[in-house]
Coordinates of N, CA and C in Angstrom, one line a residue:
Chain W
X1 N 105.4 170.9 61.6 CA 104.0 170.5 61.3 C 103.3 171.5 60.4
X2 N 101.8 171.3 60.0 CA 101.1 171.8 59.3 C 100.9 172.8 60.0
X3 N 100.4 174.6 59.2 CA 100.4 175.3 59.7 C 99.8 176.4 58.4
X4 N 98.4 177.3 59.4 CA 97.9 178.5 58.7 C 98.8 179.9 58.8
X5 N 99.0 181.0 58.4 CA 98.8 182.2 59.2 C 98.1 183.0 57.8
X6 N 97.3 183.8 58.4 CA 96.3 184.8 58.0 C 96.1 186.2 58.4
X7 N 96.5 187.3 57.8 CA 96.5 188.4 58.2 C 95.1 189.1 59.5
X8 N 95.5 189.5 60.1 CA 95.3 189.8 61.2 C 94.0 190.9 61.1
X9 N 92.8 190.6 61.4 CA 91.3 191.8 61.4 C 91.5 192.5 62.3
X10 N 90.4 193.3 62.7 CA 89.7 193.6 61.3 C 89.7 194.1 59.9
X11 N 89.0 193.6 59.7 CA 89.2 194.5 57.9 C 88.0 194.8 57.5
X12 N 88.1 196.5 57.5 CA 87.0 197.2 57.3 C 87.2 198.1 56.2
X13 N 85.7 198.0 55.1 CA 85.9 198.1 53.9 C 84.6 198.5 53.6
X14 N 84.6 199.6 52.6 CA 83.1 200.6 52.3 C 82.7 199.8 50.9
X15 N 81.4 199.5 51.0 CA 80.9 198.9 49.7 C 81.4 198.6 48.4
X16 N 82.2 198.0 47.7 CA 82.1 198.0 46.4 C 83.7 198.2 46.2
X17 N 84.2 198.0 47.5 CA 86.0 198.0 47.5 C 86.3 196.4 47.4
X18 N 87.5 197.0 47.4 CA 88.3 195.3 46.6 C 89.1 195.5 47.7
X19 N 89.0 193.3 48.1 CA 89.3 192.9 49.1 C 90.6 191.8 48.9
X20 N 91.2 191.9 49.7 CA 92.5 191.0 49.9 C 92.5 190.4 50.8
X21 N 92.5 189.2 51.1 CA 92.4 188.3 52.7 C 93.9 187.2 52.2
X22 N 95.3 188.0 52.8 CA 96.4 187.2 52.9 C 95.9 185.8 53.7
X23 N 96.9 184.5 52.4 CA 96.6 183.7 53.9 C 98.1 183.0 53.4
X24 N 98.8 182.2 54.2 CA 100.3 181.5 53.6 C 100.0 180.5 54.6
X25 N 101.2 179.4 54.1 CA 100.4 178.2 54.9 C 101.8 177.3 54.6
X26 N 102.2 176.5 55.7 CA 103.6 175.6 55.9 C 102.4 174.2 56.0
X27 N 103.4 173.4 55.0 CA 102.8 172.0 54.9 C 104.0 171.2 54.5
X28 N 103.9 170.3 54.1 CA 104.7 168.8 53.5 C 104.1 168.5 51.9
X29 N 104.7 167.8 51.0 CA 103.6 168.1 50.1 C 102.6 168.5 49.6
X30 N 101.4 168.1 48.9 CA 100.6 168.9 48.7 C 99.3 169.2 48.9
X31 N 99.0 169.9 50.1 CA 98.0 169.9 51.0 C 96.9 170.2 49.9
X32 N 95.2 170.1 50.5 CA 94.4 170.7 50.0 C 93.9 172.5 50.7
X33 N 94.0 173.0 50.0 CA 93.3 174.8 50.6 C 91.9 175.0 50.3
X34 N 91.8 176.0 51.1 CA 90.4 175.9 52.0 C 90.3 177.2 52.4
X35 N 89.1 178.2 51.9 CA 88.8 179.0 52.8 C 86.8 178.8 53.7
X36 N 86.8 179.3 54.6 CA 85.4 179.2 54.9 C 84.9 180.7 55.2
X37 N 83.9 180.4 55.5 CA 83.2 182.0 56.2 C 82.2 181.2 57.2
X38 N 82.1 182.3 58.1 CA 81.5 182.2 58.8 C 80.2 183.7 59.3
X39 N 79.3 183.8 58.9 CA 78.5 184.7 59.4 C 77.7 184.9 60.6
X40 N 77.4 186.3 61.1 CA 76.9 186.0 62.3 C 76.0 184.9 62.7
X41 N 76.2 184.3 64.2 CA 75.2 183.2 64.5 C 75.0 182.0 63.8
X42 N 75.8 181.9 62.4 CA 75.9 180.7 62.2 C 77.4 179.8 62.1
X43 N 77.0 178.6 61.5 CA 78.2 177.8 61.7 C 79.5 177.9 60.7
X44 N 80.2 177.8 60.0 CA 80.9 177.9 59.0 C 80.5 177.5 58.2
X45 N 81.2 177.7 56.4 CA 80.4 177.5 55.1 C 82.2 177.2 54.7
X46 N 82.4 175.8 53.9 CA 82.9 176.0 52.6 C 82.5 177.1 51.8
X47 N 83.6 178.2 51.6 CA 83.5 179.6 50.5 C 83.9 178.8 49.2
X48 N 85.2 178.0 49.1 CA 86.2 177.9 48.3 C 87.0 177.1 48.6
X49 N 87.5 176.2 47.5 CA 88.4 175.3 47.8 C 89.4 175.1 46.7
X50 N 90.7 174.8 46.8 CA 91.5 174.4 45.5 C 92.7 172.8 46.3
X51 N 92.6 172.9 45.5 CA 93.3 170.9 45.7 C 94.4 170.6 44.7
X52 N 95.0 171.2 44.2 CA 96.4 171.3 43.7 C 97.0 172.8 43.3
X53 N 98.5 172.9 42.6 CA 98.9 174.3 42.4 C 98.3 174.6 41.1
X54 N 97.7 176.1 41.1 CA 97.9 176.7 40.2 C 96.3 176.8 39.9
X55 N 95.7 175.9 41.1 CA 94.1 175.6 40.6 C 93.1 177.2 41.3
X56 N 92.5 177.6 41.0 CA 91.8 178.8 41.4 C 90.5 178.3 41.7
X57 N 90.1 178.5 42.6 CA 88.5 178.3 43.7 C 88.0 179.5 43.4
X58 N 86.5 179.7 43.3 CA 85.6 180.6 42.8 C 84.5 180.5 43.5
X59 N 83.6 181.2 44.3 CA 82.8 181.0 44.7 C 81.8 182.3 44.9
X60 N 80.7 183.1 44.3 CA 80.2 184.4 45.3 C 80.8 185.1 44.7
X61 N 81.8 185.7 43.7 CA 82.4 186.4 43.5 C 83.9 186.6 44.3
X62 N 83.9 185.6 45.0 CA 85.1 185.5 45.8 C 86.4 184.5 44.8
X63 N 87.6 185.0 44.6 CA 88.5 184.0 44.1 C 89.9 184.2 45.2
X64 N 90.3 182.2 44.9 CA 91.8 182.3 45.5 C 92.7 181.6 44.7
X65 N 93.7 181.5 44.2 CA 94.6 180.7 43.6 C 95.6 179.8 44.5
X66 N 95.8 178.8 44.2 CA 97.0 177.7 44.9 C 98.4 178.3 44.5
X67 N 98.8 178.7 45.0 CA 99.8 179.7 44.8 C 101.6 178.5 45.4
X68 N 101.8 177.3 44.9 CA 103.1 176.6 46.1 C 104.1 177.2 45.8
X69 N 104.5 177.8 44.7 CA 105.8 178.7 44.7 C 105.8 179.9 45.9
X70 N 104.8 180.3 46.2 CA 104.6 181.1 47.5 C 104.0 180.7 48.5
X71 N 103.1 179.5 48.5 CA 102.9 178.8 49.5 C 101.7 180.1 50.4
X72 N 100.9 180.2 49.5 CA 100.0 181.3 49.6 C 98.6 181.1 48.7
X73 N 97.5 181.9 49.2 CA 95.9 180.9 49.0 C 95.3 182.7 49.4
X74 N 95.8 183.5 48.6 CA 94.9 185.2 49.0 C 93.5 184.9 48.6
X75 N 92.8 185.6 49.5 CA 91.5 185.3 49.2 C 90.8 186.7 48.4
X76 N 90.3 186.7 47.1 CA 89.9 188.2 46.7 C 88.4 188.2 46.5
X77 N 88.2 189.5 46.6 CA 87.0 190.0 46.0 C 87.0 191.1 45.2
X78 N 86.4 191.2 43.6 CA 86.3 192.4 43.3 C 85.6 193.6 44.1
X79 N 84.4 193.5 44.5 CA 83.2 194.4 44.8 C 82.6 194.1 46.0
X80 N 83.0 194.1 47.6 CA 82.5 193.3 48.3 C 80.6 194.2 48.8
X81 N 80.3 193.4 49.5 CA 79.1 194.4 49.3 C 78.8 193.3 51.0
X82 N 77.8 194.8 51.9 CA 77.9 194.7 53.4 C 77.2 193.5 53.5
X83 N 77.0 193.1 52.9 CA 76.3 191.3 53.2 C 77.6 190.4 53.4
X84 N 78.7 190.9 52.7 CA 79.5 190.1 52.7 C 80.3 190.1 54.0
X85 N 80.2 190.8 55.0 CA 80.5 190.8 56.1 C 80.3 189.8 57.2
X86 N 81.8 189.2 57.6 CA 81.5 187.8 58.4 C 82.9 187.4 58.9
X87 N 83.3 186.2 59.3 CA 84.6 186.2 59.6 C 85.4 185.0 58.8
X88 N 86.7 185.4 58.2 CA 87.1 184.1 57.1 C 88.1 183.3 57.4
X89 N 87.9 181.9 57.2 CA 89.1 180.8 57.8 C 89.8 180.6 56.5
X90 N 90.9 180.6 56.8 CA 92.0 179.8 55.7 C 92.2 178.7 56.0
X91 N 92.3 177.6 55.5 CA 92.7 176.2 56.3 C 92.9 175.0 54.8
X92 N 93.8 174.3 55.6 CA 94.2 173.3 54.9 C 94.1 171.9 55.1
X93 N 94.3 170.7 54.3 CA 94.2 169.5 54.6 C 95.5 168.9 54.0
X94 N 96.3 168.0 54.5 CA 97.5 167.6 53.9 C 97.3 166.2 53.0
X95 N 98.0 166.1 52.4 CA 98.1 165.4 51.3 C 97.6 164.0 51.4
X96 N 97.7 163.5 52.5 CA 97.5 162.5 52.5 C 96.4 162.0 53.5
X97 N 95.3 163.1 53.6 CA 94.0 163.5 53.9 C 94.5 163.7 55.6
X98 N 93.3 163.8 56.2 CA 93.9 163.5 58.3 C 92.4 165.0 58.4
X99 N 93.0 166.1 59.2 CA 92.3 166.9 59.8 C 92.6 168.4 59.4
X100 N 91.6 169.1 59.5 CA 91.8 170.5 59.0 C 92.7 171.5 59.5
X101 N 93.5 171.9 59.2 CA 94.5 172.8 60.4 C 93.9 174.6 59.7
X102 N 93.8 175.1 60.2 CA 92.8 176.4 60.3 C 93.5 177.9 61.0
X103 N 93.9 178.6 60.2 CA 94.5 180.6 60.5 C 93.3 180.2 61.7
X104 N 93.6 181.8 62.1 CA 93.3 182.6 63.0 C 92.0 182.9 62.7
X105 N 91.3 183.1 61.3 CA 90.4 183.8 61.2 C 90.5 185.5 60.9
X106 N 89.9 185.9 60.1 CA 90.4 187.4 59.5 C 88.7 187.9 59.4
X107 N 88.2 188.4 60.4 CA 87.0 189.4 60.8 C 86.7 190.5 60.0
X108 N 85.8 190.5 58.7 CA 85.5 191.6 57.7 C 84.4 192.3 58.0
X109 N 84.3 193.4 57.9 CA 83.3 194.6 58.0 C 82.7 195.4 57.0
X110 N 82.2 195.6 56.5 CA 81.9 196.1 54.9 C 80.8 197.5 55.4
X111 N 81.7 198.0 55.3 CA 80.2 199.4 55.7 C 79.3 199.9 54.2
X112 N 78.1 200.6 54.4 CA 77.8 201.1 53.4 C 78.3 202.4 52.5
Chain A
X1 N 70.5 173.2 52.5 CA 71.5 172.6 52.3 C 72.2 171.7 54.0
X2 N 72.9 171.2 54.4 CA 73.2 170.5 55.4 C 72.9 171.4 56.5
X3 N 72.2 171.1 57.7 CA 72.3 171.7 58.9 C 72.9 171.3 60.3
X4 N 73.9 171.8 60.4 CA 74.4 171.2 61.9 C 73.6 171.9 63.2
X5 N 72.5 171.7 64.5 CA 72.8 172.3 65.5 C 73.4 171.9 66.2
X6 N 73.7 173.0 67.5 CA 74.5 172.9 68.7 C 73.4 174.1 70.0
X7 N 73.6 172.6 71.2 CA 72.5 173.2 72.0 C 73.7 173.0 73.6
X8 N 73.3 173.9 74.1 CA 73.2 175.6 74.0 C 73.8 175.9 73.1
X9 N 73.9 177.5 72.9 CA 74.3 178.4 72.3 C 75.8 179.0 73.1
X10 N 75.0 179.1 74.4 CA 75.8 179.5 75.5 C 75.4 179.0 76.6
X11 N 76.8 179.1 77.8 CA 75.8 178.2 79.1 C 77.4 179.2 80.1
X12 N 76.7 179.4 81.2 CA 77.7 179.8 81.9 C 77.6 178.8 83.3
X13 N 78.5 178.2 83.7 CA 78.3 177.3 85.0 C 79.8 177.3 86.1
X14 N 79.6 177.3 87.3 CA 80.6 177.3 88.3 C 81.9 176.2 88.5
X15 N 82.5 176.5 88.9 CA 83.9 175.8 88.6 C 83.4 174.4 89.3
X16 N 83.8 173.1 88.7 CA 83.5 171.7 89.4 C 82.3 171.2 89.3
X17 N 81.4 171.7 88.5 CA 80.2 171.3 87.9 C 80.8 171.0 86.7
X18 N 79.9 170.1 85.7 CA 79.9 169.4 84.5 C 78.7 170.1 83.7
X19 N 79.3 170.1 82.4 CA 78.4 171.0 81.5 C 78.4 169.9 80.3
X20 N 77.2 169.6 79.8 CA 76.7 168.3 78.3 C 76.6 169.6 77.2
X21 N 77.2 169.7 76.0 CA 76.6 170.5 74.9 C 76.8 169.2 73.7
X22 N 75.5 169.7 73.2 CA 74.8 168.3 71.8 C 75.2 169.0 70.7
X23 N 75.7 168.2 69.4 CA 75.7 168.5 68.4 C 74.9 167.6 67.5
X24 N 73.8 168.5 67.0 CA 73.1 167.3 65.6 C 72.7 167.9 64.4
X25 N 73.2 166.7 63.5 CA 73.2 167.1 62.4 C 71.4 166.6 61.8
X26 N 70.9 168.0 61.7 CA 69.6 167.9 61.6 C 68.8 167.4 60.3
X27 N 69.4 167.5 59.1 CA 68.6 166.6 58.1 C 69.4 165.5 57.3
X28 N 70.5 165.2 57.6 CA 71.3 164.1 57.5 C 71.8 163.0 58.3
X29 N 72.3 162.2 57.8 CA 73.2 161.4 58.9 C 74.6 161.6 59.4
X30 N 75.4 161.5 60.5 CA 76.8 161.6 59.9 C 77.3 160.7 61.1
X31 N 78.6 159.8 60.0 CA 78.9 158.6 60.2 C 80.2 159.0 61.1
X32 N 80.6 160.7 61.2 CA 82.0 161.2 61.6 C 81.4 162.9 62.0
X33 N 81.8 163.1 63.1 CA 81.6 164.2 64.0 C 83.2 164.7 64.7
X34 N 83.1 166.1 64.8 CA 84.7 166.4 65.1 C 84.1 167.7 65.9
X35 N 85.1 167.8 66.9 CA 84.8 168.8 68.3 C 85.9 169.6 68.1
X36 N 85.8 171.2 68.0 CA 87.1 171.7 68.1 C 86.6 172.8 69.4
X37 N 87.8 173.3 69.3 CA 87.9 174.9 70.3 C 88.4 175.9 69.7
X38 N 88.0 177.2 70.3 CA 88.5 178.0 69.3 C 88.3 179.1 70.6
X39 N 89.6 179.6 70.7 CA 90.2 180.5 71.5 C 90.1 182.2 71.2
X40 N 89.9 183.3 71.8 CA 89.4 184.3 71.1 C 90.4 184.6 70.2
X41 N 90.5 185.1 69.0 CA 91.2 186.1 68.1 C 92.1 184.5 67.6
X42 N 91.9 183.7 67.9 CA 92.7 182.1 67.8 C 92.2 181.6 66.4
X43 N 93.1 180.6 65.7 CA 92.3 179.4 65.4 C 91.2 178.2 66.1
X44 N 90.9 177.6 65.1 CA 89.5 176.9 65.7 C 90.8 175.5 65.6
X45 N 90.6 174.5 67.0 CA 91.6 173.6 67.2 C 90.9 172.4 66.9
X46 N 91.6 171.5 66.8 CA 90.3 169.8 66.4 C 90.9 169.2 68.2
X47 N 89.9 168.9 68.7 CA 89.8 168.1 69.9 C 89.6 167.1 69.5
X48 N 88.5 166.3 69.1 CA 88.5 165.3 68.7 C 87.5 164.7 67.5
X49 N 88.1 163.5 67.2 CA 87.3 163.0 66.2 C 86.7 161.7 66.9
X50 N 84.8 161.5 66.2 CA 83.8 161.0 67.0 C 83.6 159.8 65.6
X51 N 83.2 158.8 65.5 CA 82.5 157.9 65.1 C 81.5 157.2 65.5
X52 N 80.4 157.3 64.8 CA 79.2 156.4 65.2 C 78.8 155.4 66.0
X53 N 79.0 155.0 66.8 CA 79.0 153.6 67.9 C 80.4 152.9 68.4
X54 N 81.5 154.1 68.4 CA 83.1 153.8 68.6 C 83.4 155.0 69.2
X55 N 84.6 154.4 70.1 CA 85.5 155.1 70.6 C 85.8 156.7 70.0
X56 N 86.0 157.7 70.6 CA 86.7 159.0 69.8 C 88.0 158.8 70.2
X57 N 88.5 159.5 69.1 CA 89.9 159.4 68.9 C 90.4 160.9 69.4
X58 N 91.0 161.7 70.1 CA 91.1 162.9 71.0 C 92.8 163.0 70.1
X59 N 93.0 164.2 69.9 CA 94.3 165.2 69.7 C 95.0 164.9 70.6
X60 N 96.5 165.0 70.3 CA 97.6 165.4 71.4 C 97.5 166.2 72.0
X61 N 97.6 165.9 73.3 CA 97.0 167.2 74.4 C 96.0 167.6 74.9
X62 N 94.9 166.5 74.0 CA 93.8 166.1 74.7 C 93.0 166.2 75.8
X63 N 93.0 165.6 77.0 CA 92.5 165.3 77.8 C 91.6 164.6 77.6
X64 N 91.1 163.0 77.2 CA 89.6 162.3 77.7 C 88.9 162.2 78.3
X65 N 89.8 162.2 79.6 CA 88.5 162.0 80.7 C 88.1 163.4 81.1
X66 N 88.4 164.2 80.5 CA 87.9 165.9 80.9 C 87.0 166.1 80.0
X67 N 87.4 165.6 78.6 CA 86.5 165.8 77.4 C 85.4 164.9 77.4
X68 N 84.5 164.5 77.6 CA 84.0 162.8 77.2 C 83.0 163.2 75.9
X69 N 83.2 162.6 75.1 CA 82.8 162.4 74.0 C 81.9 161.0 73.4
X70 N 80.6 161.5 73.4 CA 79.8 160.9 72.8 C 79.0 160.5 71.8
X71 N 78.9 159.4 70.7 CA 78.6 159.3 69.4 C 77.9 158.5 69.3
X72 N 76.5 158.4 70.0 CA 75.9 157.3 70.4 C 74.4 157.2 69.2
X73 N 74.2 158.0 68.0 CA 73.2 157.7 67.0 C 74.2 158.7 66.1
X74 N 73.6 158.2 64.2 CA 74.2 158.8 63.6 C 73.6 160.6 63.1
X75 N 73.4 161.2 63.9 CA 72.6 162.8 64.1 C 73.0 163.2 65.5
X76 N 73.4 162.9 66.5 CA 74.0 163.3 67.4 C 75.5 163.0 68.1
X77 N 76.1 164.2 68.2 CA 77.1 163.6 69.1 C 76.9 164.6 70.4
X78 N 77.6 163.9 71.5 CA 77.5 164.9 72.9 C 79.3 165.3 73.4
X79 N 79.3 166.7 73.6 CA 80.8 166.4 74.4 C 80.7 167.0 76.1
X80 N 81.1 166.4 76.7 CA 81.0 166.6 78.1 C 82.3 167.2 78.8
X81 N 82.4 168.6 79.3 CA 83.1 169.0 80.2 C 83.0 168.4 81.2
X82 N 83.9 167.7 82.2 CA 83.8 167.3 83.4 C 84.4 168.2 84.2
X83 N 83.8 168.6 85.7 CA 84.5 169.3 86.8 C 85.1 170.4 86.0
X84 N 84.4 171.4 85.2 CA 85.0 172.3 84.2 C 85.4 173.6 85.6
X85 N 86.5 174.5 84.8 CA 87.2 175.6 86.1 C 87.3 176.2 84.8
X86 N 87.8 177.4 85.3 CA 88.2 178.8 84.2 C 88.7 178.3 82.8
X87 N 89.7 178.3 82.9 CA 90.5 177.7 82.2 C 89.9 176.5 81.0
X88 N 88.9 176.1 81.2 CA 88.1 175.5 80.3 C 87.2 176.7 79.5
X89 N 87.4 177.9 79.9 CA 86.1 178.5 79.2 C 86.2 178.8 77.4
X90 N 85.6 178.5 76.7 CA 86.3 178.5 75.5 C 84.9 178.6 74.4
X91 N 84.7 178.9 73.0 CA 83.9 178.9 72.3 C 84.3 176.9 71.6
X92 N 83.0 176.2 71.9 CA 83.2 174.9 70.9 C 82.6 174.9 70.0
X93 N 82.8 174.2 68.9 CA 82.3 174.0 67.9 C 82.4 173.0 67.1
X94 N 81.0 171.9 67.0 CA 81.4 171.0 66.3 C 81.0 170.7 64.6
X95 N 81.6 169.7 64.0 CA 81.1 169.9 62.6 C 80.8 168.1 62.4
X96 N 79.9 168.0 61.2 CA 79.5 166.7 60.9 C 79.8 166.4 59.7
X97 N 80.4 165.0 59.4 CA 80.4 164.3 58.1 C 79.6 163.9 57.5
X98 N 78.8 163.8 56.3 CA 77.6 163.0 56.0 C 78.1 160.9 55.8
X99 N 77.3 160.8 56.0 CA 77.2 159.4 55.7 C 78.0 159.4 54.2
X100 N 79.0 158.7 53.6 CA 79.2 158.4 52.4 C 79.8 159.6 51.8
X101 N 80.6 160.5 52.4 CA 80.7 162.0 51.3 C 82.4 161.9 51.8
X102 N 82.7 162.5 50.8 CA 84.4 162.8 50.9 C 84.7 163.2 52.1
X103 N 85.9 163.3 52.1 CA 86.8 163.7 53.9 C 86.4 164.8 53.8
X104 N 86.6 165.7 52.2 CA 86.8 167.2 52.2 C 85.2 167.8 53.1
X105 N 84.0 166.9 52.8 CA 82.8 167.6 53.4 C 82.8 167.6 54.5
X106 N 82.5 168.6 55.2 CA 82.3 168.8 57.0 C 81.0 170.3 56.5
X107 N 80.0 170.2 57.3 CA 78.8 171.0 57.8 C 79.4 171.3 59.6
X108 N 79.1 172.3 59.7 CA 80.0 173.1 61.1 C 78.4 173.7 62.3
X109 N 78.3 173.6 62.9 CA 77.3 173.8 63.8 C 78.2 175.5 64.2
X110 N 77.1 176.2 64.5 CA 77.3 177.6 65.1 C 78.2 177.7 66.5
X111 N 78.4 176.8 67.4 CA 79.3 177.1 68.3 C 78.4 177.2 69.8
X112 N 79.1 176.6 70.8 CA 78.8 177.0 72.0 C 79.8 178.3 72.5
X113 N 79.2 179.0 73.5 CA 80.3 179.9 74.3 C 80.1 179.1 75.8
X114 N 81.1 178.3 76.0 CA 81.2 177.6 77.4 C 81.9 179.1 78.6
X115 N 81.6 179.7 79.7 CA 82.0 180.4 81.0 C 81.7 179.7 82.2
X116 N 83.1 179.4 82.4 CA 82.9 179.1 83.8 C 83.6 180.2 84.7
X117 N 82.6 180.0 86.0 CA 82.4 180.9 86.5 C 84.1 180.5 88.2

């Protein structure tokens, strides 16, 4: 079946460092990718989305590319800054739409 | 932009009592409401999917009659632990579809922390 994994938090990072959030993902054809955030006390946020290969999602200064030759969706930031501190979902939808299947979640810390 | 709440926040209650937590989507409608769980350090799991004046449709491995799931206006749904014990303690979290918007849109309410005691 469908399936996230996402490198494993925390990940703690001093202002204005460059971030890497692994995420790889087992599907069947060609799912849609997905990351979200989630900040304290609230609910999740669509960050970013891409919906075929090769397509790059942008959001915030945040980018991820559709990566199917690696079957991989890294989530980056040039410059993160402590606002950006929250917790990040990778998740997918499979091709022929249904339900979100969703990592673990990857817990970021951005100190000053 | 879309707001989902979820009431409680948190609720801690004793094993074999029943605990109601609401989800509403506060300045929209939504025609599709989905319950998940999410286990510490875990992914967040889909329990079920709710429709407006219809049946929910529950995941493999489910449980129904433990879950009960309610979608009775299009701004509220309710999910009800019945006779909840340890083992049910878990963070929920539900999210809302708008009336008329792609599959891809879901607005996510902040989460309950259900403890039973």
């Amino acid at each position: 079946g469908n399936s996230v994994t996402q490198m494993e938090g925390p990940v703690t990072l001093s202002e204005e460092a460059f971030l890497t959030i692994n995420c790889t993902y087992t599907a069947t054809g060609y799912p849609s990718l997905f990351w979200y955030v989630q900040y304290p006390g609230e609910g999740l946020q669509l960050l970013l989305k891409a919906t075929k290969a090769d397509d790059k999602g942008s959001n915030k200064g945040f980018e991820a590319t559709y990566r199917k030759e690696t079957t991989s969706f890294h989530l980056e930031k040039g410059s993160v800054q402590v606002s950006d501190s929250a917790v990040y979902f990778c998740a997918l939808r499979g091709n022929q739409g249904g339900k979100l299947i969703f990592g673990q979640g990857t817990e970021l810390s951005v100190k000053p | 932009g879309a707001v989902v709440s979820q009431h409680p926040s948190w609720v801690i209650c004793k094993s074999g009592t029943s605990v109601k937590i609401e989800c509403r989507s506060l300045d929209f409608q939504a025609t599709t409401m989905f319950w998940y769980r999410q286990f510490p350090k875990q992914s967040l799991m889909l329990m079920a999917t709710s429709n407006e004046g219809s049946k929910a449709t529950y995941e493999q491995g489910v449980e129904k009659d433990k879950f009960l799931i309610n979608h009775a206006s299009l701004t509220l749904s309710t999910l009800t632990v019945t006779s909840a014990h340890p083992e049910d303690s878990s963070f929920y979290i539900c999210s809302a579809r708008p009336h008329h918007r792609a599959a891809d849109t879901q607005y996510f309410g902040p989460g309950t922390r259900l403890t039973v005691l």
